[in-house]
């Protein structure tokens, strides 16, 4: 079984969601809507898990953590603003590709912010043991709440 600390688990999650977005680009028309719904469900699960396991650490342990956590919440809101129009669209609708691209771009910004700014701060202030424990908690949560594979 894969074992990693919290930031490693979150990065792994980011890559798995990005893979779904990559599949959308080259999928047959009949599969694209289903894959968009799958990416959306996985992001929603991911956001819940980050809020549960990452953001409390950020708020309590990282200097300026309330500001950093607020920025992550802003990133979630941006993804959600693009998520619902993409999920509700039909592949035959004008603008479907643009809606999906907006969602993918918002997700990439979230990943960039977390991996470039937030995760290094968390690694700086948390012990390896604490990050490992949080990673295990995250894995259990992700396993219980994983979206059906599309």
CSV table of C-alpha atoms in Angstrom, one decimal:
chain,number,residue,atom,x,y,z
A,1,UNK,CA,0.0,0.0,0.0
A,2,UNK,CA,1.2,3.5,-0.9
A,3,UNK,CA,2.4,5.4,2.2
A,4,UNK,CA,3.0,9.1,2.1
A,5,UNK,CA,2.7,12.2,4.3
A,6,UNK,CA,-0.2,14.6,3.9
A,7,UNK,CA,1.4,16.8,1.3
A,8,UNK,CA,2.4,13.8,-0.7
A,9,UNK,CA,-1.1,12.4,-0.6
A,10,UNK,CA,-2.5,15.7,-1.7
A,11,UNK,CA,-0.1,16.0,-4.5
A,12,UNK,CA,-1.0,12.4,-5.5
A,13,UNK,CA,-4.7,13.5,-5.4
A,14,UNK,CA,-3.9,16.5,-7.6
A,15,UNK,CA,-2.3,14.3,-10.2
A,16,UNK,CA,-5.1,11.8,-10.2
A,17,UNK,CA,-7.7,14.6,-10.8
A,18,UNK,CA,-5.5,16.1,-13.5
A,19,UNK,CA,-5.4,12.7,-15.2
A,20,UNK,CA,-9.2,12.8,-15.5
A,21,UNK,CA,-8.9,16.3,-17.1
A,22,UNK,CA,-6.3,14.9,-19.5
A,23,UNK,CA,-8.7,12.0,-20.4
A,24,UNK,CA,-11.4,14.5,-21.2
A,25,UNK,CA,-9.3,16.1,-23.9
A,26,UNK,CA,-8.9,12.9,-25.8
A,27,UNK,CA,-12.1,11.1,-24.9
A,28,UNK,CA,-14.8,10.2,-27.3
A,29,UNK,CA,-17.7,12.6,-27.3
A,30,UNK,CA,-20.0,10.0,-25.6
A,31,UNK,CA,-17.5,9.8,-22.6
A,32,UNK,CA,-16.7,13.5,-22.1
A,33,UNK,CA,-19.7,14.5,-20.0
A,34,UNK,CA,-19.2,11.5,-17.7
A,35,UNK,CA,-15.5,12.4,-17.3
A,36,UNK,CA,-16.3,16.0,-16.4
A,37,UNK,CA,-18.7,14.8,-13.8
A,38,UNK,CA,-16.1,12.4,-12.4
A,39,UNK,CA,-13.5,15.2,-12.3
A,40,UNK,CA,-16.0,17.4,-10.5
A,41,UNK,CA,-16.9,14.8,-7.9
A,42,UNK,CA,-13.2,14.0,-7.3
A,43,UNK,CA,-12.4,17.7,-6.8
A,44,UNK,CA,-15.4,18.1,-4.4
A,45,UNK,CA,-14.1,15.2,-2.4
A,46,UNK,CA,-10.6,16.6,-2.5
A,47,UNK,CA,-11.7,20.0,-1.3
A,48,UNK,CA,-13.6,18.4,1.7
A,49,UNK,CA,-10.5,16.5,2.6
A,50,UNK,CA,-8.2,19.5,2.4
A,51,UNK,CA,-10.6,21.5,4.5
A,52,UNK,CA,-10.6,18.7,7.1
A,53,UNK,CA,-6.9,17.8,7.2
A,54,UNK,CA,-4.9,20.6,5.7
A,55,UNK,CA,-6.5,23.9,6.5
A,56,UNK,CA,-6.7,23.4,10.3
A,57,UNK,CA,-3.0,22.8,10.3
A,58,UNK,CA,-2.4,25.9,8.2
A,59,UNK,CA,-4.7,28.1,10.4
A,60,UNK,CA,-3.1,26.9,13.7
A,61,UNK,CA,0.5,26.2,12.8
A,62,UNK,CA,1.6,28.4,9.9
A,63,UNK,CA,2.4,32.1,10.4
A,64,UNK,CA,-0.2,34.1,8.6
A,65,UNK,CA,-2.2,30.8,8.2
A,66,UNK,CA,-5.6,32.5,8.2
A,67,UNK,CA,-4.6,34.5,5.1
A,68,UNK,CA,-3.2,31.4,3.4
A,69,UNK,CA,-6.2,29.3,4.3
A,70,UNK,CA,-8.4,32.1,3.0
A,71,UNK,CA,-6.6,32.0,-0.3
A,72,UNK,CA,-7.2,28.3,-0.6
A,73,UNK,CA,-10.9,28.9,0.2
A,74,UNK,CA,-10.9,31.5,-2.6
A,75,UNK,CA,-9.3,28.9,-4.9
A,76,UNK,CA,-12.1,26.4,-4.0
A,77,UNK,CA,-14.7,29.1,-4.8
A,78,UNK,CA,-13.2,29.8,-8.2
A,79,UNK,CA,-13.2,26.1,-9.1
A,80,UNK,CA,-16.8,25.8,-7.9
A,81,UNK,CA,-17.8,28.8,-10.0
A,82,UNK,CA,-16.5,27.0,-13.1
A,83,UNK,CA,-17.5,23.5,-12.0
A,84,UNK,CA,-21.3,23.8,-12.1
A,85,UNK,CA,-21.5,25.3,-15.6
A,86,UNK,CA,-19.2,22.6,-16.9
A,87,UNK,CA,-21.1,19.8,-15.2
A,88,UNK,CA,-24.5,21.0,-16.3
A,89,UNK,CA,-23.5,21.5,-19.9
A,90,UNK,CA,-24.0,18.9,-22.7
A,91,UNK,CA,-21.1,18.1,-25.0
A,92,UNK,CA,-23.4,19.3,-27.8
A,93,UNK,CA,-23.8,22.7,-26.2
A,94,UNK,CA,-21.9,25.6,-27.7
A,95,UNK,CA,-19.2,26.5,-25.2
A,96,UNK,CA,-18.9,23.1,-23.7
A,97,UNK,CA,-15.1,22.9,-24.4
A,98,UNK,CA,-14.6,26.5,-23.0
A,99,UNK,CA,-16.5,25.6,-19.8
A,100,UNK,CA,-14.4,22.5,-19.3
A,101,UNK,CA,-11.2,24.5,-20.0
A,102,UNK,CA,-12.2,27.1,-17.5
A,103,UNK,CA,-12.7,24.3,-14.9
A,104,UNK,CA,-9.4,22.7,-15.7
A,105,UNK,CA,-7.6,26.1,-15.5
A,106,UNK,CA,-9.1,26.9,-12.2
A,107,UNK,CA,-8.1,23.5,-10.9
A,108,UNK,CA,-4.5,24.0,-12.2
A,109,UNK,CA,-4.3,27.4,-10.3
A,110,UNK,CA,-5.5,25.6,-7.1
A,111,UNK,CA,-2.7,23.0,-7.6
A,112,UNK,CA,-0.1,25.6,-8.3
A,113,UNK,CA,-1.0,27.6,-5.2
A,114,UNK,CA,-1.1,24.6,-2.9
A,115,UNK,CA,2.1,23.0,-4.2
A,116,UNK,CA,4.1,26.2,-4.6
A,117,UNK,CA,3.1,28.1,-1.4
A,118,UNK,CA,1.0,26.2,1.0
A,119,UNK,CA,2.6,22.7,1.2
A,120,UNK,CA,6.2,24.1,1.7
A,121,UNK,CA,4.9,26.1,4.7
A,122,UNK,CA,3.1,23.1,6.2
A,123,UNK,CA,6.2,21.0,5.7
A,124,UNK,CA,8.3,23.7,7.4
A,125,UNK,CA,6.2,23.8,10.6
A,126,UNK,CA,4.9,20.2,11.0
A,127,UNK,CA,7.0,17.2,12.1
A,128,UNK,CA,7.4,14.3,9.8
A,129,UNK,CA,5.4,12.2,12.3
A,130,UNK,CA,2.5,14.6,12.3
A,131,UNK,CA,2.5,14.8,8.5
A,132,UNK,CA,2.6,11.0,8.3
A,133,UNK,CA,-0.4,10.7,10.7
A,134,UNK,CA,-2.4,13.3,8.7
A,135,UNK,CA,-1.5,11.5,5.5
A,136,UNK,CA,-2.9,8.3,6.9
A,137,UNK,CA,-6.1,10.1,8.0
A,138,UNK,CA,-6.4,11.6,4.5
A,139,UNK,CA,-6.0,8.2,2.9
A,140,UNK,CA,-8.7,6.7,5.0
A,141,UNK,CA,-11.0,9.6,4.2
A,142,UNK,CA,-10.2,9.5,0.5
A,143,UNK,CA,-10.8,5.7,0.3
A,144,UNK,CA,-14.2,6.0,2.0
A,145,UNK,CA,-15.3,8.9,-0.2
A,146,UNK,CA,-13.7,8.2,-3.6
A,147,UNK,CA,-16.0,9.0,-6.5
A,148,UNK,CA,-16.9,6.1,-8.7
A,149,UNK,CA,-14.3,5.7,-11.4
A,150,UNK,CA,-15.7,7.0,-14.7
